[in-house]
């Protein structure tokens, strides 16, 4: 079973000097852009580019992966879905409700989920 094609790309290894307008100029050659958003962290910079069509995103991925932008060779991948929200308040390490992972010892895998 294959996943549905996505029109959203993740751009990694982006130079901190890169701007949204520069990325728009680079990526608009492959189709209509819906969104171009640059994210900046302490030691990293990345972006998301979204097209109106998954076909345009696929072409941009093929042509732009490894392309130099602002002196850095970028990595282009299809964006993954956001992480799912947890349904409960249980600790992901020990399974107890209301416990925090930093306070819980790691449970060996052979013990299974705590009661």
mmCIF file of N, CA and C in Angstrom:
data_model
loop_
_atom_site.group_PDB
_atom_site.id
_atom_site.type_symbol
_atom_site.label_atom_id
_atom_site.label_comp_id
_atom_site.label_asym_id
_atom_site.label_seq_id
_atom_site.Cartn_x
_atom_site.Cartn_y
_atom_site.Cartn_z
ATOM 1 N N UNK A 1 0.849 -1.181 0.000
ATOM 2 C CA UNK A 1 0.000 0.000 0.000
ATOM 3 C C UNK A 1 0.887 1.235 0.000
ATOM 4 N N UNK A 2 0.752 2.104 -0.960
ATOM 5 C CA UNK A 2 1.586 3.295 -1.036
ATOM 6 C C UNK A 2 0.843 4.500 -0.482
ATOM 7 N N UNK A 3 1.626 5.441 0.026
ATOM 8 C CA UNK A 3 1.046 6.655 0.587
ATOM 9 C C UNK A 3 0.601 7.572 -0.548
ATOM 10 N N UNK A 4 -0.373 8.415 -0.249
ATOM 11 C CA UNK A 4 -0.822 9.385 -1.242
ATOM 12 C C UNK A 4 0.301 10.369 -1.519
ATOM 13 N N UNK A 5 0.460 10.787 -2.775
ATOM 14 C CA UNK A 5 1.503 11.768 -3.073
ATOM 15 C C UNK A 5 1.196 13.087 -2.379
ATOM 16 N N UNK A 6 2.242 13.740 -1.949
ATOM 17 C CA UNK A 6 2.071 15.011 -1.254
ATOM 18 C C UNK A 6 2.624 16.142 -2.111
ATOM 19 N N UNK A 7 2.092 17.314 -1.924
ATOM 20 C CA UNK A 7 2.556 18.485 -2.662
ATOM 21 C C UNK A 7 3.486 19.334 -1.807
ATOM 22 N N UNK A 8 3.833 18.843 -0.621
ATOM 23 C CA UNK A 8 4.660 19.609 0.311
ATOM 24 C C UNK A 8 6.057 19.007 0.398
ATOM 25 N N UNK A 9 7.075 19.870 0.309
ATOM 26 C CA UNK A 9 8.467 19.442 0.382
ATOM 27 C C UNK A 9 9.134 20.003 1.627
ATOM 28 N N UNK A 10 10.060 19.233 2.168
ATOM 29 C CA UNK A 10 10.929 19.671 3.255
ATOM 30 C C UNK A 10 12.273 20.017 2.632
ATOM 31 N N UNK A 11 12.810 21.181 2.984
ATOM 32 C CA UNK A 11 14.110 21.621 2.481
ATOM 33 C C UNK A 11 15.060 21.671 3.671
ATOM 34 N N UNK A 12 16.061 20.812 3.675
ATOM 35 C CA UNK A 12 17.015 20.744 4.774
ATOM 36 C C UNK A 12 18.383 21.252 4.368
ATOM 37 N N UNK A 13 19.263 21.374 5.380
ATOM 38 C CA UNK A 13 20.634 21.883 5.203
ATOM 39 C C UNK A 13 20.630 23.248 4.535
ATOM 40 N N UNK A 14 19.692 24.058 4.924
ATOM 41 C CA UNK A 14 19.534 25.384 4.343
ATOM 42 C C UNK A 14 20.466 26.365 5.049
ATOM 43 N N UNK A 15 21.109 27.211 4.299
ATOM 44 C CA UNK A 15 21.975 28.239 4.870
ATOM 45 C C UNK A 15 21.138 29.209 5.696
ATOM 46 N N UNK A 16 21.704 29.694 6.787
ATOM 47 C CA UNK A 16 20.981 30.670 7.615
ATOM 48 C C UNK A 16 20.792 31.988 6.871
ATOM 49 N N UNK A 17 21.526 32.182 5.782
ATOM 50 C CA UNK A 17 21.380 33.397 4.979
ATOM 51 C C UNK A 17 20.219 33.305 3.991
ATOM 52 N N UNK A 18 19.655 32.123 3.811
ATOM 53 C CA UNK A 18 18.572 31.932 2.836
ATOM 54 C C UNK A 18 17.290 32.625 3.296
ATOM 55 N N UNK A 19 16.570 33.175 2.351
ATOM 56 C CA UNK A 19 15.302 33.849 2.647
ATOM 57 C C UNK A 19 14.164 33.147 1.909
ATOM 58 N N UNK A 20 12.946 33.416 2.355
ATOM 59 C CA UNK A 20 11.770 32.840 1.703
ATOM 60 C C UNK A 20 11.680 33.307 0.251
ATOM 61 N N UNK A 21 11.998 34.571 -0.001
ATOM 62 C CA UNK A 21 11.900 35.070 -1.378
ATOM 63 C C UNK A 21 12.929 34.393 -2.287
ATOM 64 N N UNK A 22 14.101 34.080 -1.758
ATOM 65 C CA UNK A 22 15.099 33.371 -2.558
ATOM 66 C C UNK A 22 14.632 31.946 -2.876
ATOM 67 N N UNK A 23 14.048 31.284 -1.889
ATOM 68 C CA UNK A 23 13.516 29.942 -2.129
ATOM 69 C C UNK A 23 12.362 29.983 -3.126
ATOM 70 N N UNK A 24 11.506 30.987 -3.015
ATOM 71 C CA UNK A 24 10.392 31.127 -3.962
ATOM 72 C C UNK A 24 10.911 31.260 -5.384
ATOM 73 N N UNK A 25 11.971 32.066 -5.568
ATOM 74 C CA UNK A 25 12.557 32.226 -6.909
ATOM 75 C C UNK A 25 13.114 30.896 -7.426
ATOM 76 N N UNK A 26 13.702 30.104 -6.534
ATOM 77 C CA UNK A 26 14.279 28.818 -6.932
ATOM 78 C C UNK A 26 13.198 27.801 -7.270
ATOM 79 N N UNK A 27 12.159 27.727 -6.427
ATOM 80 C CA UNK A 27 11.173 26.656 -6.556
ATOM 81 C C UNK A 27 9.972 26.999 -7.433
ATOM 82 N N UNK A 28 9.739 28.270 -7.749
ATOM 83 C CA UNK A 28 8.575 28.633 -8.572
ATOM 84 C C UNK A 28 8.730 28.165 -10.016
ATOM 85 N N UNK A 29 9.933 27.794 -10.408
ATOM 86 C CA UNK A 29 10.182 27.326 -11.780
ATOM 87 C C UNK A 29 9.471 26.006 -12.082
ATOM 88 N N UNK A 30 9.037 25.299 -11.039
ATOM 89 C CA UNK A 30 8.488 23.956 -11.225
ATOM 90 C C UNK A 30 6.971 23.889 -11.078
ATOM 91 N N UNK A 31 6.345 25.020 -10.757
ATOM 92 C CA UNK A 31 4.895 25.041 -10.636
ATOM 93 C C UNK A 31 4.430 26.110 -9.662
ATOM 94 N N UNK A 32 3.118 26.214 -9.515
ATOM 95 C CA UNK A 32 2.516 27.231 -8.649
ATOM 96 C C UNK A 32 2.762 26.900 -7.179
ATOM 97 N N UNK A 33 3.382 27.853 -6.470
ATOM 98 C CA UNK A 33 3.646 27.687 -5.044
ATOM 99 C C UNK A 33 2.441 28.134 -4.232
ATOM 100 N N UNK A 34 2.083 27.342 -3.254
ATOM 101 C CA UNK A 34 1.004 27.680 -2.331
ATOM 102 C C UNK A 34 1.591 28.310 -1.073
ATOM 103 N N UNK A 35 2.771 27.802 -0.671
ATOM 104 C CA UNK A 35 3.381 28.268 0.581
ATOM 105 C C UNK A 35 4.887 28.056 0.515
ATOM 106 N N UNK A 36 5.616 28.986 1.110
ATOM 107 C CA UNK A 36 7.062 28.868 1.273
ATOM 108 C C UNK A 36 7.385 29.453 2.638
ATOM 109 N N UNK A 37 7.841 28.607 3.539
ATOM 110 C CA UNK A 37 8.041 29.028 4.923
ATOM 111 C C UNK A 37 9.421 28.585 5.403
ATOM 112 N N UNK A 38 10.244 29.547 5.832
ATOM 113 C CA UNK A 38 11.580 29.258 6.355
ATOM 114 C C UNK A 38 11.506 29.221 7.873
ATOM 115 N N UNK A 39 12.098 28.176 8.465
ATOM 116 C CA UNK A 39 12.147 28.014 9.923
ATOM 117 C C UNK A 39 13.596 28.132 10.353
ATOM 118 N N UNK A 40 13.820 28.899 11.407
ATOM 119 C CA UNK A 40 15.183 29.084 11.909
ATOM 120 C C UNK A 40 15.268 28.633 13.356
ATOM 121 N N UNK A 41 16.288 27.826 13.641
ATOM 122 C CA UNK A 41 16.561 27.383 14.999
ATOM 123 C C UNK A 41 17.910 27.923 15.427
ATOM 124 N N UNK A 42 18.377 27.480 16.582
ATOM 125 C CA UNK A 42 19.658 27.946 17.097
ATOM 126 C C UNK A 42 20.798 27.584 16.160
ATOM 127 N N UNK A 43 20.853 26.339 15.739
ATOM 128 C CA UNK A 43 21.954 25.878 14.893
ATOM 129 C C UNK A 43 21.491 25.321 13.558
ATOM 130 N N UNK A 44 20.252 25.581 13.180
ATOM 131 C CA UNK A 44 19.770 24.996 11.933
ATOM 132 C C UNK A 44 18.773 25.915 11.251
ATOM 133 N N UNK A 45 18.621 25.674 9.978
ATOM 134 C CA UNK A 45 17.656 26.423 9.184
ATOM 135 C C UNK A 45 17.072 25.437 8.174
ATOM 136 N N UNK A 46 15.756 25.432 8.061
ATOM 137 C CA UNK A 46 15.086 24.539 7.117
ATOM 138 C C UNK A 46 13.832 25.236 6.626
ATOM 139 N N UNK A 47 13.169 24.628 5.653
ATOM 140 C CA UNK A 47 11.990 25.274 5.073
ATOM 141 C C UNK A 47 10.993 24.228 4.601
ATOM 142 N N UNK A 48 9.774 24.707 4.383
ATOM 143 C CA UNK A 48 8.728 23.906 3.761
ATOM 144 C C UNK A 48 8.232 24.672 2.549
ATOM 145 N N UNK A 49 8.110 23.964 1.443
ATOM 146 C CA UNK A 49 7.587 24.535 0.209
ATOM 147 C C UNK A 49 6.407 23.667 -0.197
ATOM 148 N N UNK A 50 5.282 24.308 -0.494
ATOM 149 C CA UNK A 50 4.096 23.554 -0.896
ATOM 150 C C UNK A 50 3.636 24.018 -2.268
ATOM 151 N N UNK A 51 3.350 23.053 -3.130
ATOM 152 C CA UNK A 51 2.871 23.315 -4.484
ATOM 153 C C UNK A 51 1.374 23.064 -4.578
ATOM 154 N N UNK A 52 0.780 23.549 -5.655
ATOM 155 C CA UNK A 52 -0.641 23.296 -5.899
ATOM 156 C C UNK A 52 -0.872 21.875 -6.406
ATOM 157 N N UNK A 53 0.200 21.207 -6.836
ATOM 158 C CA UNK A 53 0.072 19.856 -7.398
ATOM 159 C C UNK A 53 1.218 18.960 -6.915
ATOM 160 N N UNK A 54 0.925 17.706 -6.562
ATOM 161 C CA UNK A 54 1.993 16.766 -6.197
ATOM 162 C C UNK A 54 2.984 16.523 -7.340
ATOM 163 N N UNK A 55 2.528 16.620 -8.582
ATOM 164 C CA UNK A 55 3.434 16.435 -9.725
ATOM 165 C C UNK A 55 4.505 17.521 -9.765
ATOM 166 N N UNK A 56 4.116 18.749 -9.453
ATOM 167 C CA UNK A 56 5.085 19.846 -9.418
ATOM 168 C C UNK A 56 6.096 19.622 -8.298
ATOM 169 N N UNK A 57 5.617 19.154 -7.154
ATOM 170 C CA UNK A 57 6.514 18.878 -6.026
ATOM 171 C C UNK A 57 7.510 17.780 -6.393
ATOM 172 N N UNK A 58 7.049 16.746 -7.071
ATOM 173 C CA UNK A 58 7.931 15.641 -7.466
ATOM 174 C C UNK A 58 9.020 16.120 -8.426
ATOM 175 N N UNK A 59 8.647 16.981 -9.356
ATOM 176 C CA UNK A 59 9.640 17.514 -10.296
ATOM 177 C C UNK A 59 10.659 18.383 -9.570
ATOM 178 N N UNK A 60 10.191 19.226 -8.651
ATOM 179 C CA UNK A 60 11.101 20.077 -7.881
ATOM 180 C C UNK A 60 12.055 19.231 -7.046
ATOM 181 N N UNK A 61 11.555 18.160 -6.471
ATOM 182 C CA UNK A 61 12.406 17.272 -5.682
ATOM 183 C C UNK A 61 13.516 16.689 -6.564
ATOM 184 N N UNK A 62 13.155 16.203 -7.735
ATOM 185 C CA UNK A 62 14.149 15.610 -8.648
ATOM 186 C C UNK A 62 15.210 16.622 -9.075
ATOM 187 N N UNK A 63 14.781 17.842 -9.352
ATOM 188 C CA UNK A 63 15.705 18.834 -9.907
ATOM 189 C C UNK A 63 16.497 19.597 -8.837
ATOM 190 N N UNK A 64 15.949 19.755 -7.638
ATOM 191 C CA UNK A 64 16.574 20.635 -6.641
ATOM 192 C C UNK A 64 17.352 19.917 -5.547
ATOM 193 N N UNK A 65 17.149 18.627 -5.368
ATOM 194 C CA UNK A 65 17.876 17.917 -4.319
ATOM 195 C C UNK A 65 19.372 17.972 -4.619
ATOM 196 N N UNK A 66 20.159 18.505 -3.689
ATOM 197 C CA UNK A 66 21.599 18.652 -3.873
ATOM 198 C C UNK A 66 22.012 19.954 -4.533
ATOM 199 N N UNK A 67 21.050 20.778 -4.917
ATOM 200 C CA UNK A 67 21.334 22.052 -5.575
ATOM 201 C C UNK A 67 21.915 23.050 -4.555
ATOM 202 N N UNK A 68 22.926 23.832 -4.950
ATOM 203 C CA UNK A 68 23.435 24.851 -4.024
ATOM 204 C C UNK A 68 22.490 26.055 -3.947
ATOM 205 N N UNK A 69 22.167 26.441 -2.718
ATOM 206 C CA UNK A 69 21.369 27.645 -2.455
ATOM 207 C C UNK A 69 22.092 28.408 -1.349
ATOM 208 N N UNK A 70 22.496 29.622 -1.622
ATOM 209 C CA UNK A 70 23.249 30.455 -0.669
ATOM 210 C C UNK A 70 24.500 29.736 -0.168
ATOM 211 N N UNK A 71 25.184 29.032 -1.053
ATOM 212 C CA UNK A 71 26.445 28.400 -0.699
ATOM 213 C C UNK A 71 26.342 27.050 -0.015
ATOM 214 N N UNK A 72 25.139 26.534 0.190
ATOM 215 C CA UNK A 72 24.951 25.220 0.822
ATOM 216 C C UNK A 72 24.170 24.314 -0.127
ATOM 217 N N UNK A 73 24.588 23.055 -0.216
ATOM 218 C CA UNK A 73 23.846 22.073 -1.013
ATOM 219 C C UNK A 73 22.641 21.612 -0.205
ATOM 220 N N UNK A 74 21.448 21.941 -0.675
ATOM 221 C CA UNK A 74 20.230 21.636 0.080
ATOM 222 C C UNK A 74 19.805 20.183 -0.110
ATOM 223 N N UNK A 75 19.029 19.703 0.836
ATOM 224 C CA UNK A 75 18.423 18.377 0.766
ATOM 225 C C UNK A 75 16.926 18.598 0.613
ATOM 226 N N UNK A 76 16.332 18.001 -0.396
ATOM 227 C CA UNK A 76 14.900 18.151 -0.643
ATOM 228 C C UNK A 76 14.246 16.780 -0.506
ATOM 229 N N UNK A 77 13.201 16.717 0.323
ATOM 230 C CA UNK A 77 12.461 15.474 0.548
ATOM 231 C C UNK A 77 10.976 15.799 0.598
ATOM 232 N N UNK A 78 10.138 14.793 0.347
ATOM 233 C CA UNK A 78 8.717 14.993 0.582
ATOM 234 C C UNK A 78 8.527 15.173 2.084
ATOM 235 N N UNK A 79 7.716 16.142 2.461
ATOM 236 C CA UNK A 79 7.458 16.395 3.878
ATOM 237 C C UNK A 79 6.645 15.251 4.457
ATOM 238 N N UNK A 80 6.950 14.911 5.687
ATOM 239 C CA UNK A 80 6.189 13.869 6.385
ATOM 240 C C UNK A 80 5.070 14.524 7.172
ATOM 241 N N UNK A 81 4.054 13.748 7.474
ATOM 242 C CA UNK A 81 2.933 14.256 8.267
ATOM 243 C C UNK A 81 3.427 14.620 9.662
ATOM 244 N N UNK A 82 2.768 15.565 10.282
ATOM 245 C CA UNK A 82 3.114 15.962 11.644
ATOM 246 C C UNK A 82 2.905 14.787 12.590
ATOM 247 N N UNK A 83 3.661 14.773 13.655
ATOM 248 C CA UNK A 83 3.537 13.696 14.637
ATOM 249 C C UNK A 83 2.136 13.698 15.239
ATOM 250 N N UNK A 84 1.633 12.486 15.482
ATOM 251 C CA UNK A 84 0.299 12.362 16.070
ATOM 252 C C UNK A 84 0.307 12.807 17.518
ATOM 253 N N UNK A 85 -0.746 13.454 17.930
ATOM 254 C CA UNK A 85 -0.912 13.844 19.329
ATOM 255 C C UNK A 85 -1.218 12.600 20.150
ATOM 256 N N UNK A 86 -0.733 12.592 21.370
ATOM 257 C CA UNK A 86 -1.016 11.464 22.255
ATOM 258 C C UNK A 86 -2.441 11.560 22.765
ATOM 259 N N UNK A 87 -3.088 10.401 22.912
ATOM 260 C CA UNK A 87 -4.479 10.354 23.354
ATOM 261 C C UNK A 87 -4.623 10.344 24.869
ATOM 262 N N UNK A 88 -3.531 10.104 25.576
ATOM 263 C CA UNK A 88 -3.653 9.985 27.027
ATOM 264 C C UNK A 88 -2.533 10.749 27.719
ATOM 265 N N UNK A 89 -2.519 10.659 29.029
ATOM 266 C CA UNK A 89 -1.534 11.367 29.830
ATOM 267 C C UNK A 89 -0.536 10.376 30.430
ATOM 268 N N UNK A 90 -0.333 9.231 29.763
ATOM 269 C CA UNK A 90 0.566 8.212 30.288
ATOM 270 C C UNK A 90 2.004 8.497 29.871
ATOM 271 N N UNK A 91 2.926 8.164 30.760
ATOM 272 C CA UNK A 91 4.351 8.297 30.483
ATOM 273 C C UNK A 91 4.732 7.343 29.357
ATOM 274 N N UNK A 92 5.519 7.826 28.390
ATOM 275 C CA UNK A 92 5.885 6.946 27.282
ATOM 276 C C UNK A 92 6.958 5.944 27.673
ATOM 277 N N UNK A 93 7.621 6.129 28.825
ATOM 278 C CA UNK A 93 8.634 5.162 29.272
ATOM 279 C C UNK A 93 8.042 4.068 30.147
ATOM 280 N N UNK A 94 7.293 4.464 31.197
ATOM 281 C CA UNK A 94 6.816 3.451 32.151
ATOM 282 C C UNK A 94 5.335 3.138 32.001
ATOM 283 N N UNK A 95 4.582 4.001 31.314
ATOM 284 C CA UNK A 95 3.168 3.749 31.086
ATOM 285 C C UNK A 95 2.243 4.248 32.178
ATOM 286 N N UNK A 96 2.802 4.780 33.275
ATOM 287 C CA UNK A 96 1.950 5.261 34.372
ATOM 288 C C UNK A 96 1.346 6.612 34.019
ATOM 289 N N UNK A 97 0.108 6.804 34.428
ATOM 290 C CA UNK A 97 -0.572 8.068 34.168
ATOM 291 C C UNK A 97 0.036 9.161 35.035
ATOM 292 N N UNK A 98 0.305 10.308 34.446
ATOM 293 C CA UNK A 98 0.814 11.466 35.167
ATOM 294 C C UNK A 98 2.302 11.436 35.449
ATOM 295 N N UNK A 99 2.988 10.354 35.127
ATOM 296 C CA UNK A 99 4.435 10.279 35.351
ATOM 297 C C UNK A 99 5.155 11.002 34.215
ATOM 298 N N UNK A 100 6.326 11.518 34.505
ATOM 299 C CA UNK A 100 7.143 12.185 33.494
ATOM 300 C C UNK A 100 8.312 11.281 33.127
ATOM 301 N N UNK A 101 8.688 11.275 31.871
ATOM 302 C CA UNK A 101 9.756 10.392 31.402
ATOM 303 C C UNK A 101 11.059 10.645 32.145
ATOM 304 N N UNK A 102 11.351 11.905 32.466
ATOM 305 C CA UNK A 102 12.618 12.194 33.144
ATOM 306 C C UNK A 102 12.659 11.605 34.552
ATOM 307 N N UNK A 103 11.482 11.294 35.132
ATOM 308 C CA UNK A 103 11.411 10.720 36.474
ATOM 309 C C UNK A 103 11.290 9.204 36.446
ATOM 310 N N UNK A 104 11.033 8.622 35.292
ATOM 311 C CA UNK A 104 10.766 7.188 35.179
ATOM 312 C C UNK A 104 11.990 6.443 34.681
ATOM 313 N N UNK A 105 12.278 5.294 35.289
ATOM 314 C CA UNK A 105 13.372 4.473 34.754
ATOM 315 C C UNK A 105 12.930 3.850 33.436
ATOM 316 N N UNK A 106 13.879 3.574 32.590
ATOM 317 C CA UNK A 106 13.544 2.885 31.335
ATOM 318 C C UNK A 106 13.101 1.471 31.664
ATOM 319 N N UNK A 107 12.005 1.071 31.064
ATOM 320 C CA UNK A 107 11.473 -0.260 31.301
ATOM 321 C C UNK A 107 12.023 -1.193 30.222
ATOM 322 N N UNK A 108 12.591 -2.345 30.608
ATOM 323 C CA UNK A 108 13.085 -3.279 29.593
ATOM 324 C C UNK A 108 11.957 -3.713 28.663
ATOM 325 N N UNK A 109 12.265 -3.863 27.400
ATOM 326 C CA UNK A 109 11.253 -4.213 26.399
ATOM 327 C C UNK A 109 10.572 -5.536 26.721
ATOM 328 N N UNK A 110 11.286 -6.484 27.346
ATOM 329 C CA UNK A 110 10.702 -7.791 27.611
ATOM 330 C C UNK A 110 9.649 -7.748 28.704
ATOM 331 N N UNK A 111 9.580 -6.646 29.477
ATOM 332 C CA UNK A 111 8.564 -6.539 30.523
ATOM 333 C C UNK A 111 7.207 -6.137 29.968
ATOM 334 N N UNK A 112 7.215 -5.502 28.813
ATOM 335 C CA UNK A 112 5.946 -5.052 28.236
ATOM 336 C C UNK A 112 5.461 -3.778 28.905
ATOM 337 N N UNK A 113 4.223 -3.429 28.663
ATOM 338 C CA UNK A 113 3.629 -2.203 29.196
ATOM 339 C C UNK A 113 3.311 -2.374 30.675
ATOM 340 N N UNK A 114 3.641 -1.365 31.486
ATOM 341 C CA UNK A 114 3.339 -1.406 32.921
ATOM 342 C C UNK A 114 1.841 -1.287 33.140
ATOM 343 N N UNK A 115 1.367 -1.886 34.206
ATOM 344 C CA UNK A 115 -0.076 -1.853 34.501
ATOM 345 C C UNK A 115 -0.452 -0.616 35.268
#
